[in-house]
Amino acid sequence: MNSFQGSNTGLSRYLSRLLMTLAVLFLLPPPVVCAQRSDTAAADSISAAIADSINAAAADPEFITASLLFVEPGDKVYTTYGHAAIRMQSPSNNLDVTFSFEMILDFWLEVKFMFSTVKAGFICDQTDAFLKQYPPEERGVTEYILNLNPRQKQELWRRLDQEVMRGQHWDYNVMTTNCSAMCVYMIESSLLGEHIEYHDLPDYLQGDYADVLKYMSRYSPWSNLFWLWRIGSGAQEKGILGNKLAPELLCDEWQKAEFVDSAGQARPVFAGEGKVLLPWKGRTDIVWFTPTKALIAGLLLLIAIAACLIHRKRTRHKPQNKILKNGTQTG
C-alpha cells in the first residue's frame, strides 16, 4: 500500500475526464444503427461504416492493454507488504496511465493513520510519473499483462475512471480495503459473467488474517506486531480470499489462477511471464531482533533490576559490628 504525498488532484481530475470522454467516444463500441430519418441511403451507409470501424477497432485485443503492476515492499509501515496498481494502455490513442489505490497523507494524517481510519481511493497518473517515485526508494516494479478480453478491458477502464471521479471515499483497512484487495475487486467486477478460479492455495491463505500477516511479515516482524495491534480481534476472522491477497501473494496466486467463463472454458489470468520495469533490490535479510526476543530481553532486564534492588535492600538493613575503644565489639 502506498501513500500519495501532495497529490496532484488537478491532473487526476483532468485525466479522469479525458479518459471518460475517450471511453465513451472510442473505447466502448456503440451499437450499429442507421441515422434516424436519414434522407439518403448514402448517409445510412456512412453511419454504419463508421460504427463498424469503431467496433472493429475496439474488438482488437491490442486496442487496450490491461496489466497489474507489483511494487516491491518499502520501509514505511504502510508499504511493508508492497503495492499493487492497474496499468491501462491504448497505444492507438497515445494513452498510458496507471490507476493506484492510495491514501493521501500529510504529517497529521500519518499520525492519525497510526491510531484511526483514513480515507483512500483510486488516483490516475501517467505511468512514467507513477514509476518515477520508486527508484529513490530502491523499490522494484514488475508488470503482469492481464488476459482479459476486449469488452472486459473496456469495462475495467470505465470502472476505474468512475472511481477516480469519486475521489477518496473508501475507509482504508489493511485487510479488506487495501491496494491489492481493491485491484482484485475492480478486476472481478469487470469480468462480465466470468470468475477467477484458484489452484493449490497455501495453508496461510486458507487460515485467518493473522496467518496471512505472519507470513507476509517474515522479513518485518515488527510490522506484524503493529498490524495485529491495529486490527485487533479482526485478525482472527477467516475473511474472503480476495482480501487476503497482499500484493506479493496476489502475483504468486494469479500466476496459477484462471479466468473461467459460464461454459467452463478456462484461460490463465496472466498472459505470459512478468516483465521487470524497475530492478528489484530484494528482501532476504531476516530481522534478528524480533518482538519475541525483545520481550525476552525485557523480562531478563526486569529480573536483573529486581535482583539488584533486593540485594541493595538487604545490604542496607544488614547489622554492622562496631569496635569500641576498649576493644570490645558490639553487634
Coordinates of C-alpha atoms in Angstrom, one line a residue:
M1 CA 0.0 0.0 0.0
N2 CA 1.3 3.5 -0.9
S3 CA 0.5 6.9 0.4
F4 CA 0.4 9.8 -2.0
Q5 CA 2.1 12.8 -0.6
G6 CA 0.8 16.1 -2.0
S7 CA -1.5 14.5 -4.7
N8 CA -1.8 16.4 -7.9
T9 CA -5.6 16.3 -7.8
G10 CA -6.0 18.8 -10.7
L11 CA -4.1 16.4 -13.0
S12 CA -6.0 13.4 -11.8
R13 CA -9.4 15.2 -12.4
Y14 CA -8.3 16.3 -15.8
L15 CA -7.0 12.8 -16.8
S16 CA -10.2 11.2 -15.5
R17 CA -12.5 13.5 -17.5
L18 CA -10.3 12.9 -20.6
L19 CA -10.4 9.2 -20.1
M20 CA -14.1 9.1 -19.6
T21 CA -14.6 11.1 -22.8
L22 CA -12.3 8.8 -24.7
A23 CA -14.0 5.7 -23.3
V24 CA -17.4 7.0 -24.4
L25 CA -16.2 8.1 -27.9
F26 CA -13.7 5.3 -28.7
L27 CA -13.3 2.5 -26.2
L28 CA -16.9 1.4 -25.8
P29 CA -18.3 0.3 -29.2
P30 CA -21.8 1.7 -29.8
P31 CA -24.5 -0.4 -31.4
V32 CA -24.5 -0.3 -35.1
V33 CA -27.6 1.8 -36.0
C34 CA -28.5 3.8 -39.0
A35 CA -29.1 7.6 -38.6
Q36 CA -32.7 8.4 -37.7
R37 CA -34.7 9.9 -40.5
S38 CA -31.8 9.8 -42.9
D39 CA -32.6 11.4 -46.2
T40 CA -30.4 9.2 -48.3
A41 CA -29.1 5.6 -48.3
A42 CA -25.6 7.0 -48.6
A43 CA -25.9 8.7 -45.2
D44 CA -27.1 5.3 -43.7
S45 CA -24.2 3.6 -45.3
I46 CA -21.6 6.1 -44.0
S47 CA -23.1 5.9 -40.4
A48 CA -22.9 2.1 -40.5
A49 CA -19.4 2.1 -41.8
I50 CA -18.2 4.5 -39.1
A51 CA -19.8 2.3 -36.4
D52 CA -18.3 -0.8 -37.9
S53 CA -14.9 0.8 -37.9
I54 CA -15.2 1.7 -34.2
N55 CA -16.5 -1.7 -33.3
A56 CA -13.7 -3.4 -35.2
A57 CA -11.0 -1.2 -33.6
A58 CA -12.4 -1.8 -30.1
A59 CA -12.6 -5.5 -30.7
D60 CA -8.9 -5.7 -31.4
P61 CA -7.2 -7.3 -28.4
E62 CA -4.3 -4.9 -28.8
F63 CA -6.6 -1.8 -28.8
I64 CA -6.4 -1.8 -25.0
T65 CA -3.8 -3.5 -22.8
A66 CA -4.6 -4.0 -19.1
S67 CA -1.9 -5.1 -16.7
L68 CA -1.2 -5.5 -13.0
L69 CA 1.8 -3.7 -11.5
F70 CA 3.5 -5.1 -8.4
V71 CA 5.8 -2.8 -6.4
E72 CA 8.4 -4.2 -4.1
P73 CA 7.8 -3.6 -0.3
G74 CA 9.1 -0.4 1.2
D75 CA 10.5 0.7 4.5
K76 CA 7.4 2.6 5.9
V77 CA 4.8 0.7 7.8
Y78 CA 2.1 1.1 5.2
T79 CA 4.4 -0.1 2.4
T80 CA 5.6 -3.2 4.3
Y81 CA 3.6 -5.6 2.1
G82 CA 4.3 -3.9 -1.2
H83 CA 1.9 -2.1 -3.6
A84 CA -0.3 -3.1 -6.5
A85 CA -1.8 -0.9 -9.2
I86 CA -3.5 -1.3 -12.6
R87 CA -2.0 0.0 -15.8
M88 CA -4.2 0.7 -18.8
Q89 CA -2.8 1.4 -22.3
S90 CA -4.4 2.4 -25.6
P91 CA -1.4 2.8 -28.0
S92 CA -3.7 4.0 -30.9
N93 CA -4.9 6.8 -28.6
N94 CA -1.4 7.5 -27.2
L95 CA -2.7 6.7 -23.6
D96 CA -0.6 5.0 -20.9
V97 CA -1.9 5.6 -17.4
T98 CA -1.8 3.8 -14.1
F99 CA -4.7 3.6 -11.5
S100 CA -3.4 3.3 -8.0
F101 CA -5.5 2.9 -4.8
E102 CA -3.8 5.2 -2.3
M103 CA -4.1 7.3 0.8
I104 CA -3.4 11.0 0.6
L105 CA -1.3 11.6 3.7
D106 CA 0.3 14.6 5.2
F107 CA 2.1 14.7 8.6
W108 CA -1.1 14.8 10.7
L109 CA -2.9 12.2 8.6
E110 CA 0.1 9.9 9.0
V111 CA -0.2 10.3 12.8
K112 CA -4.0 9.7 12.5
F113 CA -3.3 6.6 10.4
M114 CA -1.4 5.0 13.3
F115 CA -4.4 5.1 15.5
S116 CA -7.5 5.6 13.4
T117 CA -9.1 5.3 10.0
V118 CA -8.1 7.5 7.0
K119 CA -9.7 7.8 3.6
A120 CA -8.3 6.2 0.4
G121 CA -9.3 5.9 -3.2
F122 CA -8.1 5.5 -6.8
I123 CA -5.9 8.1 -8.4
C124 CA -4.8 8.3 -12.0
D125 CA -1.4 9.3 -13.3
Q126 CA 0.8 8.9 -16.3
T127 CA 2.6 5.6 -16.0
D128 CA 6.0 7.3 -16.4
A129 CA 5.2 9.6 -13.5
F130 CA 3.9 6.7 -11.4
L131 CA 7.2 4.7 -11.9
K132 CA 9.5 7.7 -11.1
Q133 CA 8.6 7.7 -7.4
Y134 CA 10.2 4.2 -6.8
P135 CA 13.9 4.4 -7.8
P136 CA 14.7 6.8 -4.9
E137 CA 13.1 4.3 -2.5
E138 CA 15.0 1.4 -4.2
R139 CA 11.7 -0.4 -4.9
G140 CA 11.4 -2.6 -8.0
V141 CA 8.3 -2.9 -10.2
T142 CA 7.1 -5.9 -12.2
E143 CA 4.3 -5.9 -14.8
Y144 CA 1.9 -8.8 -15.5
I145 CA -0.4 -8.5 -18.5
L146 CA -4.0 -9.4 -17.7
N147 CA -5.6 -11.9 -20.0
L148 CA -8.9 -10.1 -20.3
N149 CA -11.0 -9.9 -23.5
P150 CA -11.7 -6.6 -25.2
R151 CA -15.0 -6.0 -23.5
Q152 CA -13.7 -6.8 -20.1
K153 CA -10.8 -4.3 -20.6
Q154 CA -13.2 -1.6 -21.6
E155 CA -15.4 -2.3 -18.6
L156 CA -12.4 -2.2 -16.3
W157 CA -11.2 1.1 -17.7
R158 CA -14.7 2.6 -17.3
R159 CA -15.0 1.4 -13.7
L160 CA -11.5 2.7 -12.8
D161 CA -12.3 6.1 -14.3
Q162 CA -15.5 6.3 -12.3
E163 CA -13.6 5.5 -9.1
V164 CA -11.1 8.3 -9.8
M165 CA -14.1 10.8 -10.2
R166 CA -15.4 9.7 -6.8
G167 CA -12.2 10.6 -5.1
Q168 CA -11.1 9.4 -1.6
H169 CA -14.3 7.8 -0.4
W170 CA -13.1 4.5 1.0
D171 CA -12.1 3.8 4.6
Y172 CA -8.7 2.2 4.4
N173 CA -8.3 -1.1 6.1
V174 CA -5.1 -3.2 5.8
M175 CA -7.0 -6.5 5.3
T176 CA -10.2 -5.6 3.4
T177 CA -9.7 -2.2 1.7
N178 CA -6.1 -2.0 0.6
C179 CA -4.4 -1.6 -2.8
S180 CA -4.3 -5.2 -3.9
A181 CA -7.8 -6.0 -2.5
M182 CA -9.2 -3.1 -4.4
C183 CA -7.4 -4.2 -7.6
V184 CA -8.9 -7.6 -7.2
Y185 CA -12.4 -6.1 -6.6
M186 CA -12.2 -3.8 -9.7
I187 CA -11.0 -6.7 -12.0
E188 CA -13.5 -9.2 -10.7
S189 CA -16.3 -6.6 -11.2
S190 CA -15.3 -6.3 -14.8
L191 CA -15.3 -9.9 -15.8
L192 CA -18.9 -9.8 -17.2
G193 CA -20.1 -13.2 -16.1
E194 CA -16.7 -14.9 -15.7
H195 CA -14.9 -15.7 -12.5
I196 CA -11.4 -16.4 -11.1
E197 CA -10.6 -19.9 -10.1
Y198 CA -7.6 -20.5 -7.8
H199 CA -5.4 -23.6 -7.6
D200 CA -3.2 -25.1 -4.9
L201 CA -3.6 -22.4 -2.3
P202 CA -1.0 -22.4 0.5
D203 CA -2.1 -23.1 4.1
Y204 CA -1.8 -19.5 5.3
L205 CA -4.3 -18.3 2.7
Q206 CA -6.8 -20.9 4.0
G207 CA -6.5 -19.7 7.6
D208 CA -7.4 -16.4 9.2
Y209 CA -5.9 -12.9 8.6
A210 CA -3.4 -13.5 11.4
D211 CA -1.9 -16.3 9.4
V212 CA -1.5 -14.1 6.3
L213 CA 0.1 -11.3 8.4
K214 CA 2.5 -13.7 10.0
Y215 CA 3.7 -15.0 6.6
M216 CA 3.8 -11.5 5.0
S217 CA 5.8 -10.2 7.9
R218 CA 8.5 -12.8 7.8
Y219 CA 11.0 -10.1 6.8
S220 CA 9.4 -7.4 9.1
P221 CA 8.1 -9.0 12.3
W222 CA 7.7 -5.5 13.9
S223 CA 5.2 -4.7 11.2
N224 CA 3.3 -7.8 12.1
L225 CA 3.1 -6.6 15.7
F226 CA 1.8 -3.2 14.6
W227 CA -0.9 -4.5 12.3
L228 CA -2.1 -7.1 14.8
W229 CA -2.5 -4.3 17.2
R230 CA -4.3 -2.1 14.6
I231 CA -6.6 -4.9 13.5
G232 CA -7.3 -6.3 17.0
S233 CA -9.8 -9.1 17.2
G234 CA -10.4 -8.9 13.4
A235 CA -7.1 -10.8 12.9
Q236 CA -8.9 -14.0 13.9
E237 CA -11.5 -13.7 11.2
K238 CA -11.2 -16.0 8.2
G239 CA -12.4 -13.4 5.7
I240 CA -12.5 -13.9 1.9
L241 CA -9.7 -14.9 -0.3
G242 CA -9.6 -11.7 -2.4
N243 CA -8.9 -9.6 0.7
K244 CA -6.1 -11.8 1.8
L245 CA -4.1 -11.4 -1.4
A246 CA -1.5 -8.9 -0.4
P247 CA 0.5 -7.6 -3.5
E248 CA 3.2 -10.3 -3.3
L249 CA 0.6 -13.1 -2.7
L250 CA -1.7 -11.7 -5.5
C251 CA 1.1 -12.1 -8.1
D252 CA 2.0 -15.6 -6.8
E253 CA -1.5 -16.9 -6.8
W254 CA -2.6 -15.3 -10.1
Q255 CA 0.2 -16.9 -11.9
K256 CA -1.6 -20.2 -11.1
A257 CA -5.2 -18.9 -11.4
E258 CA -7.6 -18.9 -14.4
F259 CA -10.4 -16.9 -15.8
V260 CA -13.4 -19.3 -16.2
D261 CA -16.5 -18.4 -18.3
S262 CA -20.0 -19.7 -18.0
A263 CA -19.3 -22.6 -20.3
G264 CA -16.4 -23.8 -18.1
Q265 CA -13.7 -22.6 -20.6
A266 CA -10.6 -21.5 -18.8
R267 CA -7.6 -19.4 -19.6
P268 CA -4.7 -18.1 -17.5
V269 CA -5.2 -14.8 -15.6
F270 CA -1.8 -13.6 -16.7
A271 CA -0.8 -13.6 -20.4
G272 CA 2.8 -14.8 -20.0
E273 CA 5.5 -14.1 -17.5
G274 CA 6.1 -10.9 -15.6
K275 CA 8.2 -8.1 -17.1
V276 CA 10.6 -6.2 -14.8
L277 CA 10.0 -2.4 -15.3
L278 CA 12.3 -1.4 -12.4
P279 CA 15.1 -3.6 -11.0
W280 CA 14.5 -5.2 -7.6
K281 CA 16.5 -4.7 -4.5
G282 CA 15.1 -7.9 -3.0
R283 CA 14.3 -8.7 0.7
T284 CA 16.3 -11.6 2.0
D285 CA 17.7 -10.4 5.4
I286 CA 15.8 -11.8 8.3
V287 CA 15.4 -9.3 11.2
W288 CA 17.2 -11.0 14.2
F289 CA 15.8 -8.7 16.9
T290 CA 12.2 -9.8 16.7
P291 CA 9.4 -8.8 19.1
T292 CA 9.7 -12.2 20.9
K293 CA 13.4 -11.6 21.5
A294 CA 12.7 -8.1 22.6
L295 CA 10.1 -9.4 25.1
I296 CA 12.6 -12.0 26.5
A297 CA 15.3 -9.3 26.8
G298 CA 12.9 -7.0 28.6
L299 CA 11.9 -9.7 31.1
L300 CA 15.6 -10.5 31.7
L301 CA 16.3 -6.8 32.3
L302 CA 13.4 -6.6 34.8
I303 CA 14.7 -9.6 36.6
A304 CA 18.2 -8.1 36.8
I305 CA 16.8 -4.8 38.1
A306 CA 14.7 -6.6 40.7
A307 CA 17.7 -8.7 41.8
C308 CA 19.8 -5.5 42.2
L309 CA 17.1 -3.8 44.2
I310 CA 16.6 -6.8 46.5
H311 CA 20.4 -7.1 47.1
R312 CA 20.6 -3.4 47.8
K313 CA 17.8 -3.5 50.3
R314 CA 19.3 -6.5 52.2
T315 CA 22.7 -4.8 52.3
R316 CA 21.2 -1.6 53.7
H317 CA 19.4 -3.3 56.6
K318 CA 22.3 -5.8 57.4
P319 CA 23.6 -5.2 61.1
Q320 CA 27.2 -3.9 61.2
N321 CA 29.6 -4.7 64.1
K322 CA 31.3 -1.8 65.7
I323 CA 34.6 -2.0 67.7
L324 CA 34.7 0.2 70.8
K325 CA 37.8 1.9 72.1
N326 CA 38.3 -0.7 74.9
G327 CA 38.4 -3.4 72.3
T328 CA 35.0 -4.8 72.9
Q329 CA 32.8 -5.4 69.9
T330 CA 29.1 -4.6 69.6
G331 CA 26.8 -6.1 67.1

